[in-house]
Short mmCIF file of C-alpha atoms in Angstrom, two decimals:
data_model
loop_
_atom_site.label_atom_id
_atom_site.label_comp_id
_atom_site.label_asym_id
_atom_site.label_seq_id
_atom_site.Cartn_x
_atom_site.Cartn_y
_atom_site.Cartn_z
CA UNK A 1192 23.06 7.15 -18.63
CA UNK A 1193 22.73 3.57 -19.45
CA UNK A 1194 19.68 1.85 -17.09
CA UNK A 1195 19.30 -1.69 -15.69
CA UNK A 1196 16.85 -4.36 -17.28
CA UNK A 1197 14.28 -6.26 -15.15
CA UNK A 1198 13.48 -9.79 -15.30
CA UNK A 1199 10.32 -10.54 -17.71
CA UNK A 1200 8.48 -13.21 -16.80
CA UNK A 1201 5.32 -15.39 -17.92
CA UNK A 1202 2.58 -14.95 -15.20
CA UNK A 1203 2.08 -18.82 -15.77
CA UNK A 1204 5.34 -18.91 -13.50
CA UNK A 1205 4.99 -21.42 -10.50
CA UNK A 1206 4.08 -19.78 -7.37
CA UNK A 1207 6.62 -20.98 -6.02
CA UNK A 1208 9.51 -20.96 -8.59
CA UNK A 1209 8.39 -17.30 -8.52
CA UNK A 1210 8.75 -16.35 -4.73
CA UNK A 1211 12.45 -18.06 -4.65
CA UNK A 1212 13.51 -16.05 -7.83
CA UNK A 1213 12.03 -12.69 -6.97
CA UNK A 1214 10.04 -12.59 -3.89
CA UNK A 1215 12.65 -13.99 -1.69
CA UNK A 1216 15.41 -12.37 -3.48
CA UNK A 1217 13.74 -8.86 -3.66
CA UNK A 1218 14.11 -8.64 -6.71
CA UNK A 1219 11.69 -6.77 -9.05
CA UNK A 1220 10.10 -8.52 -11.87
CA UNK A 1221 7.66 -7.66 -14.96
CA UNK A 1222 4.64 -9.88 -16.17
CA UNK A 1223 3.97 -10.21 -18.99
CA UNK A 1224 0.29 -10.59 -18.84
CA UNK A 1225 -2.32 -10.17 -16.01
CA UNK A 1226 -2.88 -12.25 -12.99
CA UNK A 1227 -4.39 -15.54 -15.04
CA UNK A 1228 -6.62 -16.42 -12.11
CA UNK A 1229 -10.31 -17.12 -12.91
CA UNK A 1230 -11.61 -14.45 -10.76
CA UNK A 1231 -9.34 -11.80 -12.24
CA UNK A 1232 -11.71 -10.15 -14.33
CA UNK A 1233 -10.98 -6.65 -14.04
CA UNK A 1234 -9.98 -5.92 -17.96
CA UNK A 1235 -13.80 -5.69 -18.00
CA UNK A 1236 -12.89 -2.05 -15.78
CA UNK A 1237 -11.52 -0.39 -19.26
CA UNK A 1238 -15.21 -0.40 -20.24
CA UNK A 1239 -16.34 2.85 -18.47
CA UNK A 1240 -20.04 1.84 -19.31
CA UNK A 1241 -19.16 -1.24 -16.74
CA UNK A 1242 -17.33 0.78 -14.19
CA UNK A 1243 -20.42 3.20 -13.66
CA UNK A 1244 -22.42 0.13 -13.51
CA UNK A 1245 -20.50 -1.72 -10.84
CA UNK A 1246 -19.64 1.22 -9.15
CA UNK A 1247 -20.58 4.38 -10.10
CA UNK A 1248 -22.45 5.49 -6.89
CA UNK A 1249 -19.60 4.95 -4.43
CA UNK A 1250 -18.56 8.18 -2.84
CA UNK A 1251 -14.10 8.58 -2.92
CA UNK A 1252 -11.33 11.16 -2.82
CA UNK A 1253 -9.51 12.05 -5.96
CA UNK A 1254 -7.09 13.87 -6.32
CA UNK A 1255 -6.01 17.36 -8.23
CA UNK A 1256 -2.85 18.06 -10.17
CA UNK A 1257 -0.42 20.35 -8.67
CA UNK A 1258 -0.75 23.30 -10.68
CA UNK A 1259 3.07 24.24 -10.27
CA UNK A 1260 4.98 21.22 -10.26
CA UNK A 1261 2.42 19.62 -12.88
CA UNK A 1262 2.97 16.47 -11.29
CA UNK A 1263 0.52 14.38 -8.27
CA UNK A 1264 1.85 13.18 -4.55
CA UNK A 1265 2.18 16.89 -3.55
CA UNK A 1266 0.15 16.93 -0.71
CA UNK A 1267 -2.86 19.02 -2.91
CA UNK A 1268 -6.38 18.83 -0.72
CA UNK A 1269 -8.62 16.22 -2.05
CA UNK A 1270 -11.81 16.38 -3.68
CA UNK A 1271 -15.11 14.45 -2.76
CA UNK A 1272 -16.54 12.74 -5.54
CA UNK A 1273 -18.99 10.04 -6.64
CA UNK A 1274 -16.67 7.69 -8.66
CA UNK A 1275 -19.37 8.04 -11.64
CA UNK A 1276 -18.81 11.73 -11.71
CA UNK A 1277 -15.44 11.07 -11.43
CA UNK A 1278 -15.28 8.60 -14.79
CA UNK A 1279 -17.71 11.69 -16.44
CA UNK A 1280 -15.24 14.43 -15.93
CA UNK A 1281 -12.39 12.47 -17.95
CA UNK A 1282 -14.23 12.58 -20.67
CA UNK A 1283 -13.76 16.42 -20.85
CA UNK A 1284 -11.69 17.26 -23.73
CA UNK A 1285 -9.84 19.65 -21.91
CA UNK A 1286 -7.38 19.18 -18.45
CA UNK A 1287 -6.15 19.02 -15.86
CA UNK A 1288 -7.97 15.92 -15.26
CA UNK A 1289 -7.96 14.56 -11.12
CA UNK A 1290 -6.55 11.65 -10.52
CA UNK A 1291 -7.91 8.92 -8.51
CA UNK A 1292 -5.36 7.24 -6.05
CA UNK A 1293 -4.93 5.62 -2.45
CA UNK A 1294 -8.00 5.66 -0.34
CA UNK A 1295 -8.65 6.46 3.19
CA UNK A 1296 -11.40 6.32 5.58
CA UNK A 1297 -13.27 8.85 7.03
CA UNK A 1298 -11.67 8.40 10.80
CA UNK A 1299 -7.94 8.67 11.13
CA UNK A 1300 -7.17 8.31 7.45
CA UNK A 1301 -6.45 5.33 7.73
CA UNK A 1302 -6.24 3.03 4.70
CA UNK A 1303 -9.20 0.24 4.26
CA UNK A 1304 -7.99 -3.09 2.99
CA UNK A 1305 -10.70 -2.77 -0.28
CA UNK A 1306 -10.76 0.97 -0.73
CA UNK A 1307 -13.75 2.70 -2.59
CA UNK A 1308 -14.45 1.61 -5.60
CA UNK A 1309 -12.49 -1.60 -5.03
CA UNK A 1310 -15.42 -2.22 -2.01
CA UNK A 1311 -17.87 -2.47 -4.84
CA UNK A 1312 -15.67 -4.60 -7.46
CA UNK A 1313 -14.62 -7.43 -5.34
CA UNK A 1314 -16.33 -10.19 -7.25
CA UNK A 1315 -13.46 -9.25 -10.19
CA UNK A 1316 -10.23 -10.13 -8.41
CA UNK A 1317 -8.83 -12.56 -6.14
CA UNK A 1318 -7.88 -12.20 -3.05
CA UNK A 1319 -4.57 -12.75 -3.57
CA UNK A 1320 -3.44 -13.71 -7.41
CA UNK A 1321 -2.24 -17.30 -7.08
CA UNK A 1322 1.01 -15.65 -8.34
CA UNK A 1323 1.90 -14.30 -5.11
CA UNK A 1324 1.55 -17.35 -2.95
CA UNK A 1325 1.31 -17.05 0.60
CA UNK A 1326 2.02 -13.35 0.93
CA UNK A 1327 -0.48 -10.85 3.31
CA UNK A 1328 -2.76 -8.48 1.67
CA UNK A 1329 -2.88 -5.46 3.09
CA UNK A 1330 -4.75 -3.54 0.47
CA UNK A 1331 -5.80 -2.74 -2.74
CA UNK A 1332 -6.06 0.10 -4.87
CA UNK A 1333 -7.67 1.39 -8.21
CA UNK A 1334 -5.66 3.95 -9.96
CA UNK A 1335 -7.70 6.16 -12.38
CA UNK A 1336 -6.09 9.45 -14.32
CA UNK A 1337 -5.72 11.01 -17.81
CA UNK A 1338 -2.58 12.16 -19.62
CA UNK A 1339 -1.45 12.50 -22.79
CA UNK A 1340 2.02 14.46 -21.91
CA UNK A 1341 2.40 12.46 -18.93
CA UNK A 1342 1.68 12.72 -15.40
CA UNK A 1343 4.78 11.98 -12.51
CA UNK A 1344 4.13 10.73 -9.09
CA UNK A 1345 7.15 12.03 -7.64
CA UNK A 1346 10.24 9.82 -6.27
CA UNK A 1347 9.69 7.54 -3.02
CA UNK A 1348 9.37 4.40 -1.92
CA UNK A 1349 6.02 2.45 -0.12
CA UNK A 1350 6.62 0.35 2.98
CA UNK A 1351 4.60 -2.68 1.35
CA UNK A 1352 5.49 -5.36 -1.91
CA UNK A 1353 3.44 -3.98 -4.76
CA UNK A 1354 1.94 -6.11 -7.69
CA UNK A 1355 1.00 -3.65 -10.26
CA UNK A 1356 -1.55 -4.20 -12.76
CA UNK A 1357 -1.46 -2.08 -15.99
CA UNK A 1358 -4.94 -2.31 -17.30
CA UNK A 1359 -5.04 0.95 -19.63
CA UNK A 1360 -2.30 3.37 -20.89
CA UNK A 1361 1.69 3.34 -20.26
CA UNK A 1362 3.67 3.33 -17.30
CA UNK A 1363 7.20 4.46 -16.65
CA UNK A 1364 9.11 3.23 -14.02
CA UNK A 1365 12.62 4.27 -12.69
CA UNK A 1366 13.40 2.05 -9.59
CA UNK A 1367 16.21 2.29 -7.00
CA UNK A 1368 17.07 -0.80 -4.83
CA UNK A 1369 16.76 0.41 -0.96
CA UNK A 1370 20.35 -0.22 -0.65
CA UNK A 1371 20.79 3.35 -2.33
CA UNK A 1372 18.62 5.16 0.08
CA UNK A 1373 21.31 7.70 1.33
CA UNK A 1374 21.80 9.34 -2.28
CA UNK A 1375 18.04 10.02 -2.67
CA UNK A 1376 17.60 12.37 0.40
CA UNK A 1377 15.00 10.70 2.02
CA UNK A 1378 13.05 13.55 4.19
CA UNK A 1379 12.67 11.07 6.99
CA UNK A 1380 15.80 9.81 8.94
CA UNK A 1381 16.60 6.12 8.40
CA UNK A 1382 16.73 4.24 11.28
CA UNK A 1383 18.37 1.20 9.83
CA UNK A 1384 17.17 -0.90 6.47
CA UNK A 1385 16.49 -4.91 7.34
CA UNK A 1386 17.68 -7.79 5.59
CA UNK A 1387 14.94 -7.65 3.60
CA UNK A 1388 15.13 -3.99 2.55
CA UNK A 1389 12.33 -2.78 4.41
CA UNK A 1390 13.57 0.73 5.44
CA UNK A 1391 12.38 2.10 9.07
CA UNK A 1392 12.41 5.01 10.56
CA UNK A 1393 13.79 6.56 13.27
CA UNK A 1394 10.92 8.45 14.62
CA UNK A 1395 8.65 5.33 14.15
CA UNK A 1396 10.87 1.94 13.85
CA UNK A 1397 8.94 -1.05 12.38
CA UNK A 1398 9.87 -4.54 12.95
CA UNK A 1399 11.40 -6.11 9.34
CA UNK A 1400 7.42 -7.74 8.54
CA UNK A 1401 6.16 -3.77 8.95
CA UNK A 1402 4.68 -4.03 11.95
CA UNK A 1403 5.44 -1.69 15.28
CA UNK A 1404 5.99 -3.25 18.62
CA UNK A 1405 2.20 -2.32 20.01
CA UNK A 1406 0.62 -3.38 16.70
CA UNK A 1407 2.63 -7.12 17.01
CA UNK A 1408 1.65 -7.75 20.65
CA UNK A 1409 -2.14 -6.18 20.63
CA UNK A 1410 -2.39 -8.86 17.23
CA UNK A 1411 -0.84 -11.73 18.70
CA UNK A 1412 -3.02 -11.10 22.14
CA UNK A 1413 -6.07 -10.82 19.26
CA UNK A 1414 -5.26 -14.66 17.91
CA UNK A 1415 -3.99 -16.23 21.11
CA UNK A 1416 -7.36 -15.12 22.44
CA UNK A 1417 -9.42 -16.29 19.26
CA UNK A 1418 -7.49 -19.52 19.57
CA UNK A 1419 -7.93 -20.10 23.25
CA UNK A 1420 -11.93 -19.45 22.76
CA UNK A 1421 -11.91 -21.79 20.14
CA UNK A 1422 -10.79 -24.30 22.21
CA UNK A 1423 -12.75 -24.33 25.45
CA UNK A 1424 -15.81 -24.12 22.67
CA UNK A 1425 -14.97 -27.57 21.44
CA UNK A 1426 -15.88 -30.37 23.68
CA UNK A 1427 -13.12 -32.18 22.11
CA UNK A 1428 -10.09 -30.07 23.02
CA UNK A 1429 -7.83 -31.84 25.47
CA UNK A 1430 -7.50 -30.13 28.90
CA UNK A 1431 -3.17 -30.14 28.10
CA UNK A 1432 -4.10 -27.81 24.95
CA UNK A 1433 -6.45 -25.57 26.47
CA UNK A 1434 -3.75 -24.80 29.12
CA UNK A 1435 -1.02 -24.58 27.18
CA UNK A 1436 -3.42 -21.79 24.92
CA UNK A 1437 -4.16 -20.13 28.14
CA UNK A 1438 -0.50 -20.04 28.99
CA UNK A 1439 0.41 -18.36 25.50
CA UNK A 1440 -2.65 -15.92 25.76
CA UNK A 1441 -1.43 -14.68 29.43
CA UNK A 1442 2.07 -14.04 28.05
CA UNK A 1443 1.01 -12.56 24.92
CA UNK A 1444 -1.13 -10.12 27.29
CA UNK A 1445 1.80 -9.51 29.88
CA UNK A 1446 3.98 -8.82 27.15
CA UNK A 1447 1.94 -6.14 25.82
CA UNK A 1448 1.50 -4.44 29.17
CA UNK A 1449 5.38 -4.14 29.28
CA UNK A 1450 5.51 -2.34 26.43
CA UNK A 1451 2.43 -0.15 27.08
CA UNK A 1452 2.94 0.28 30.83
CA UNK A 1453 -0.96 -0.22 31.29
CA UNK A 1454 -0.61 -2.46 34.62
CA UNK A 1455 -4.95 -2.76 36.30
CA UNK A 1456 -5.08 -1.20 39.46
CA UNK A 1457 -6.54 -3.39 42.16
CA UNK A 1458 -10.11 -2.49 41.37
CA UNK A 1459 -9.72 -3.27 37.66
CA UNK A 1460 -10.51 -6.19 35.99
CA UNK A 1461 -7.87 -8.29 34.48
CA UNK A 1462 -9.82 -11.33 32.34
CA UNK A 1463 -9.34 -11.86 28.48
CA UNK A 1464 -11.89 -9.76 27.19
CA UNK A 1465 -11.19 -6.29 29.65
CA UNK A 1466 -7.74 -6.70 28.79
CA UNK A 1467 -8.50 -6.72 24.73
CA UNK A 1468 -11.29 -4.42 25.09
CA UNK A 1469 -8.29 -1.89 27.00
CA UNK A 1470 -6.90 -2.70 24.14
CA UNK A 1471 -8.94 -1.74 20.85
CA UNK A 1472 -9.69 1.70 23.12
CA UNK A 1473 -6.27 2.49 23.03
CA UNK A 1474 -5.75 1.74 19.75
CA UNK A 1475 -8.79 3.96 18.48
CA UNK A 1476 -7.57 6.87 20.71
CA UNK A 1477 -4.06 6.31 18.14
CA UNK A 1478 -2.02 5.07 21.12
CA UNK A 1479 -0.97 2.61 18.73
CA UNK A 1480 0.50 5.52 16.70
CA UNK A 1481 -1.51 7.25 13.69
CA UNK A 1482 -0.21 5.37 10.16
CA UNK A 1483 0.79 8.90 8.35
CA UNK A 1484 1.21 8.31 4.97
CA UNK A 1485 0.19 4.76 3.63
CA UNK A 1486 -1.12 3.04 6.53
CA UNK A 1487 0.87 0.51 8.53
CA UNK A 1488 3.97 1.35 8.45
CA UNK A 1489 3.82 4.84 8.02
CA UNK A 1490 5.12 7.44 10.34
CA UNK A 1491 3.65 8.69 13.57
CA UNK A 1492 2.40 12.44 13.42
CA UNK A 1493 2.99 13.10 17.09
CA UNK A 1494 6.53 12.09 16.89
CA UNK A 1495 8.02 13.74 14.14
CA UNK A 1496 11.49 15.60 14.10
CA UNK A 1497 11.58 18.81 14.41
CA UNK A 1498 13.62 19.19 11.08
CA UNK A 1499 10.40 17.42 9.15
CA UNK A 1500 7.57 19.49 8.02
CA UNK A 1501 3.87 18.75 6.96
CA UNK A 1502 4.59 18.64 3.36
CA UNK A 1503 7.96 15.63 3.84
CA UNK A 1504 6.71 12.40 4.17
CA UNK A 1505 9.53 10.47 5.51
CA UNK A 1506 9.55 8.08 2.49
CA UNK A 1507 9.31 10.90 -0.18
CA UNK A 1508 12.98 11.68 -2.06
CA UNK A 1509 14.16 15.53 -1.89
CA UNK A 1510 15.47 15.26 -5.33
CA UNK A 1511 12.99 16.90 -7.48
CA UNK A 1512 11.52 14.91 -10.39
CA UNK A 1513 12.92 17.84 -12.92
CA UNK A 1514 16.69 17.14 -12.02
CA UNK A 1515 16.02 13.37 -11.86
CA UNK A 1516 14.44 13.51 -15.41
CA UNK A 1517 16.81 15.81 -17.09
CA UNK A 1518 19.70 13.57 -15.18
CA UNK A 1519 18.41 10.59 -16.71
CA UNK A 1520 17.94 12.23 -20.07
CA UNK A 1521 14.05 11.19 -19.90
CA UNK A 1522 11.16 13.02 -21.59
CA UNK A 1523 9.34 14.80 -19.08
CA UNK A 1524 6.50 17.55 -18.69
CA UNK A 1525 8.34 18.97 -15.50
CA UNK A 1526 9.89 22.28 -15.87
CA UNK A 1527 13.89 22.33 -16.45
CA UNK A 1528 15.73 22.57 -13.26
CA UNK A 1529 17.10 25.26 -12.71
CA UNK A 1530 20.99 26.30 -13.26
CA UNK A 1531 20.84 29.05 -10.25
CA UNK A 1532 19.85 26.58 -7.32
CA UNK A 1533 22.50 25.65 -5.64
CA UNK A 1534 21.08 22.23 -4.00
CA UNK A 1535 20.70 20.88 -7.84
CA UNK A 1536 24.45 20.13 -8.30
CA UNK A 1537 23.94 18.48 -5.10
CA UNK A 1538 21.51 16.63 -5.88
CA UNK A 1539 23.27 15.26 -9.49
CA UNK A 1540 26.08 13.96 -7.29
CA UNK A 1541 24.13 12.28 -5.09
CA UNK A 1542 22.13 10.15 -8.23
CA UNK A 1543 25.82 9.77 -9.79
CA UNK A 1544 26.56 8.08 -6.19
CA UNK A 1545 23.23 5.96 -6.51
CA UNK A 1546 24.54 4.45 -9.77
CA UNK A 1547 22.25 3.69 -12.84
CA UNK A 1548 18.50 2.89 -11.98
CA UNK A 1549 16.18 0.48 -13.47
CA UNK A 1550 14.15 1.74 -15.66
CA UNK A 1551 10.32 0.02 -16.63
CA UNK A 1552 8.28 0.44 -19.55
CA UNK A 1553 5.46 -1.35 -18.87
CA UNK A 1554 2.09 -1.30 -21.40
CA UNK A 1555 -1.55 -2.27 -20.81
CA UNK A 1556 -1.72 -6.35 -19.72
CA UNK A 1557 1.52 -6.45 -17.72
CA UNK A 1558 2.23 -6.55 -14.16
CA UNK A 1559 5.28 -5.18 -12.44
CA UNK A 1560 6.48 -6.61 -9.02
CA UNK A 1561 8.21 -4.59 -7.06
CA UNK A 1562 9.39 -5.15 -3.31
CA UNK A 1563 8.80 -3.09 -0.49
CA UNK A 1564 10.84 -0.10 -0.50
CA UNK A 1565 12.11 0.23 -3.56
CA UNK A 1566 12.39 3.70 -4.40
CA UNK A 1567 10.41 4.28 -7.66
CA UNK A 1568 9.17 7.70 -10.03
CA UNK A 1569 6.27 6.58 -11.91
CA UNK A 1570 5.20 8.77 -15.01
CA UNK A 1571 1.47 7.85 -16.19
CA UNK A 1572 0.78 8.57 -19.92
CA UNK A 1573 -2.64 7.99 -21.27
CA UNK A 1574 -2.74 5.66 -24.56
CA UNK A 1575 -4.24 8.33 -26.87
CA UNK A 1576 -6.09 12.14 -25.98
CA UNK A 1577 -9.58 10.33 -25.39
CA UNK A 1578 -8.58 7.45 -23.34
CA UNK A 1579 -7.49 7.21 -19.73
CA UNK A 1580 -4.87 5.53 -17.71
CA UNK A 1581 -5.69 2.78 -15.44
CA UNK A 1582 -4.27 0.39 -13.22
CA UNK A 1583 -5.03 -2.30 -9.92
CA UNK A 1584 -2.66 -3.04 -7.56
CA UNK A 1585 -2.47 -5.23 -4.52
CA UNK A 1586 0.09 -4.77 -1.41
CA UNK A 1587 1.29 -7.18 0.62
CA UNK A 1588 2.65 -7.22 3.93
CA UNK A 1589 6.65 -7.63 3.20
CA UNK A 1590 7.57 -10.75 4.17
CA UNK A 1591 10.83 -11.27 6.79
CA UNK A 1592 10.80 -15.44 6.26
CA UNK A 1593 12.62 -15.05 2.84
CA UNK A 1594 13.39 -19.51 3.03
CA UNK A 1595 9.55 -20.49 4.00
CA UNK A 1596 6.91 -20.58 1.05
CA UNK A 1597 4.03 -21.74 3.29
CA UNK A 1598 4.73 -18.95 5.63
CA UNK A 1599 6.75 -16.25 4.52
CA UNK A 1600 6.62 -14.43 7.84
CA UNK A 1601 8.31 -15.23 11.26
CA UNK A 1602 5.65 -14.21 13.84
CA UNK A 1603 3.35 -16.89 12.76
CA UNK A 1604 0.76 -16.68 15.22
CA UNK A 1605 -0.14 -13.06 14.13
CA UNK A 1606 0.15 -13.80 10.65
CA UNK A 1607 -2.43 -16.31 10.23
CA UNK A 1608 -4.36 -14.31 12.21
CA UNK A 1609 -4.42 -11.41 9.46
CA UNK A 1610 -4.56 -13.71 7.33
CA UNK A 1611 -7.75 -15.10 8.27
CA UNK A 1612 -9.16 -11.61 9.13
CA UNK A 1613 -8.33 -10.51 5.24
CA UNK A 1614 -10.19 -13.76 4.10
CA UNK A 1615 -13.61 -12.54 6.43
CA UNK A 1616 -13.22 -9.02 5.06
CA UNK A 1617 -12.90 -10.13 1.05
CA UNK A 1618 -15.61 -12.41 1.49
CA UNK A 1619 -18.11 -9.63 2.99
CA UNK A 1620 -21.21 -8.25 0.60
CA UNK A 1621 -19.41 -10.17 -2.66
CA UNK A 1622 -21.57 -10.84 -4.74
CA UNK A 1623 -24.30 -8.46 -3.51
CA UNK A 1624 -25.53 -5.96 -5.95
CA UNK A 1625 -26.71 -2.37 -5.28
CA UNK A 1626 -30.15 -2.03 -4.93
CA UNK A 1627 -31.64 -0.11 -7.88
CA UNK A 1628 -33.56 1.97 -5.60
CA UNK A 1629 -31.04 2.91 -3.24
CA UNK A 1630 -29.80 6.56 -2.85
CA UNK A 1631 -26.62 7.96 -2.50
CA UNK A 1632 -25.88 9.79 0.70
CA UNK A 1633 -24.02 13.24 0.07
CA UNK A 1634 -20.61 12.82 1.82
CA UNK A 1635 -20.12 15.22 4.91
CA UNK A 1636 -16.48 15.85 5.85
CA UNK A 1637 -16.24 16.05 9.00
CA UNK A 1638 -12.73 17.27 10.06
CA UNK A 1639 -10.32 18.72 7.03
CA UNK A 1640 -8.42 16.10 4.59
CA UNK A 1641 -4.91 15.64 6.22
CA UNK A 1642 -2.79 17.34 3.17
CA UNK A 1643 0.12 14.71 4.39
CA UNK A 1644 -1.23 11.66 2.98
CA UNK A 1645 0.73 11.34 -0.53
CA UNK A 1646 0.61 9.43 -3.56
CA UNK A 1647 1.96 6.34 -3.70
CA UNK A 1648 2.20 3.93 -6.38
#
């Protein structure tokens, strides 16, 4: 089948010039070349010398190879590693190798915005390249493996925009726009796609920037309040402003209530800081809604259908990577599909319906940008048998203000918020190094790894 080209661009491309042509337009793009920003200096991370350095002691989750479908994403049990060990072990000359991949914290599994070992690398990449303009970060990742047949991660899409760095090895890429979503059996139930392709869900609807009702109004109660402090703090606010802030905070707040139904009783307190204190309790107890599979804008595990099980994240394709492959006439390491199920014929109708993908070949020193929710199978190959495959990528929050550079997001109030919060959080311990006599604390797990959480890439 013949494939769509992407655009290839020079990373030297305005900021600007670049969000109209692809940001805005949703419209994938390769670099070629790495962010060009001073403080990208993570080509140094190919050195594994430097890696173990920098951040050998920090203490992650990788992730094994399913032994039957030979490919990651399956929902396979993580393993606890020091990233050091981790680097060691690929230098076995025999597989399977782990793979390092998305991050989570120890309570909810939720994602962190600098993952371990990003947490320990932040003084080699910006905050946000100055490629990507004014766009959210919502995290980054470090993806670690070894391959020389190729590993696949498994058709599905990721609820953020994605700029890929390919720092070591080969990367394969065979992208669907959103707009083909109901050919690729989706195991989740599409509630609608927005404008700007963003796909929700029906048991957990997002707004078109990602964010769920609760999450919106607990954020914009968050900045109203920081703003409104701010104010009465500075002897030279006008009285007009601080009222007007006060007015905004107490809708923000009232508007929240509606949606949560949490109305104080007539002993109960009902200043500022009870009502955001109610708050961050019932977010930590998850009435907020647990982010299932990559944090945000994931699904909600208490509100699944009943025709979803533990092993279909909603934003995972049913068509198996072996008919997708062999439909596409690609080389692959998956096993044939085979001729006596009856849901493969099925399934090569439905990618006949979808129409010809795009398909990426991206080497070491380019970037890929890719949109949020664009469906994507992403086979890793390792350069030669010694030498691993490595990328960085950042996610950004999708933007829903496709005409506004400055801004690219409509709720502005709780996006400079985030903003600002992301800025505080980068800026934390850089530029601190580990103390030579500090030990590493074994990692204790306290509850079992949810096997939901799936690759994404």
């Amino acid at each position: 089948m013949t494939s769509l080209q992407v655009d290839k661009v020079d990373p030297s491309i305005h900021p600007l010039e670049f969000f109209s042509n692809y940001v805005s337009k949703r419209k994938p793009a390769i670099l070629r070349g790495l962010p060009n920003d001073p403080e990208f200096k993570a080509r140094k991370w190919t050195d594994m010398a430097y890696l173990k350095e920098r951040a050998g002691h920090v203490k992650l989750m990788v992730e094994p190879m399913d032994q039957k479908s030979k490919q990651f994403g399956t929902g396979v049990q993580r393993i606890p590693m020091a990233f050091g060990d981790f680097l060691t072990s690929l230098q076995n000359k025999k597989g399977p190798y782990h793979y390092l991949t998305t991050q989570y914290s120890d309570d909810d599994d939720v994602p962190e915005t600098f993952p371990p070992p990003t947490n320990a690398l932040k003084d080699d990449f910006p905050l946000v390249p100055t490629l990507m303009g004014n766009l959210v970060l919502q995290q980054v990742n470090l993806w670690v493996g070894k391959s020389k047949e190729g590993s696949s991660s498994g058709l599905h899409h990721d609820f953020h925009d994605n700029l890929y760095c390919l720092l070591q090895g080969r990367k394969r890429f065979v992208l669907y726009p959103p707009s083909q979503s109901r050919h690729l059996h989706p195991h989740g139930k599409i509630k609608k796609v927005h404008p700007n392709g963003l796909i929700s869900y029906e048991h957990n609807p997002v707004r078109s920037d990602g964010l769920n009702s609760y999450d919106a109004a607990k954020l914009k109660a968050s900045a109203l309040k920081k703003r409104l402090s701010e104010l009465k703090s500075n002897s030279k606010s006008r009285p007009v402003d601080i009222k007007m802030a006060k007015k905004a905070y107490e809708e923000a707040r009232k508007a929240f209530r509606a949606l949560q139904g949490d109305s104080p009783g007539p002993d109960q307190a009902d200043d500022a800081d009870a009502i955001l204190a109610r708050l961050d309790a019932l977010e930590k107890k998850g009435a907020f809604g647990e982010e299932e599979e990559w944090g945000g804008i994931g699904d909600s595990d208490a509100s699944e259908p009943d025709d979803q099980t533990d092993e279909d994240p909603s934003s995972f394709s049913g068509v198996p990577t072996s008919v997708l492959h062999s439909h596409l006439n690609l080389p692959t390491t998956t096993s044939p599909p085979s001729a006596s199920d009856p849901s493969t014929p099925s399934f090569i109708s439905s990618l006949k319906s979808a129409g010809p993908p795009f398909i990426v070949n991206l080497s070491a020193g380019e970037m890929l940008y890719l949109p949020a929710s664009w469906w994507h199978e992403v086979t890793s190959t390792s350069q030669s048998a010694p030498d691993v495959h490595m990328a960085f990528n950042y996610w950004f929050h999708p933007p829903n203000a496709l005409d506004t550079f400055a801004l690219p997001y409509k709720d502005s109030v709780v996006w400079k918020h985030l903003r600002d919060e992301q800025r505080v959080a980068y800026s934390s311990k850089r530029g601190v190094k580990r103390k030579t006599e500090e030990k590493d604390v074994p990692i204790t797990l306290n509850k079992p790894i949810n096997k939901k959480k799936r690759l994404k890439l």
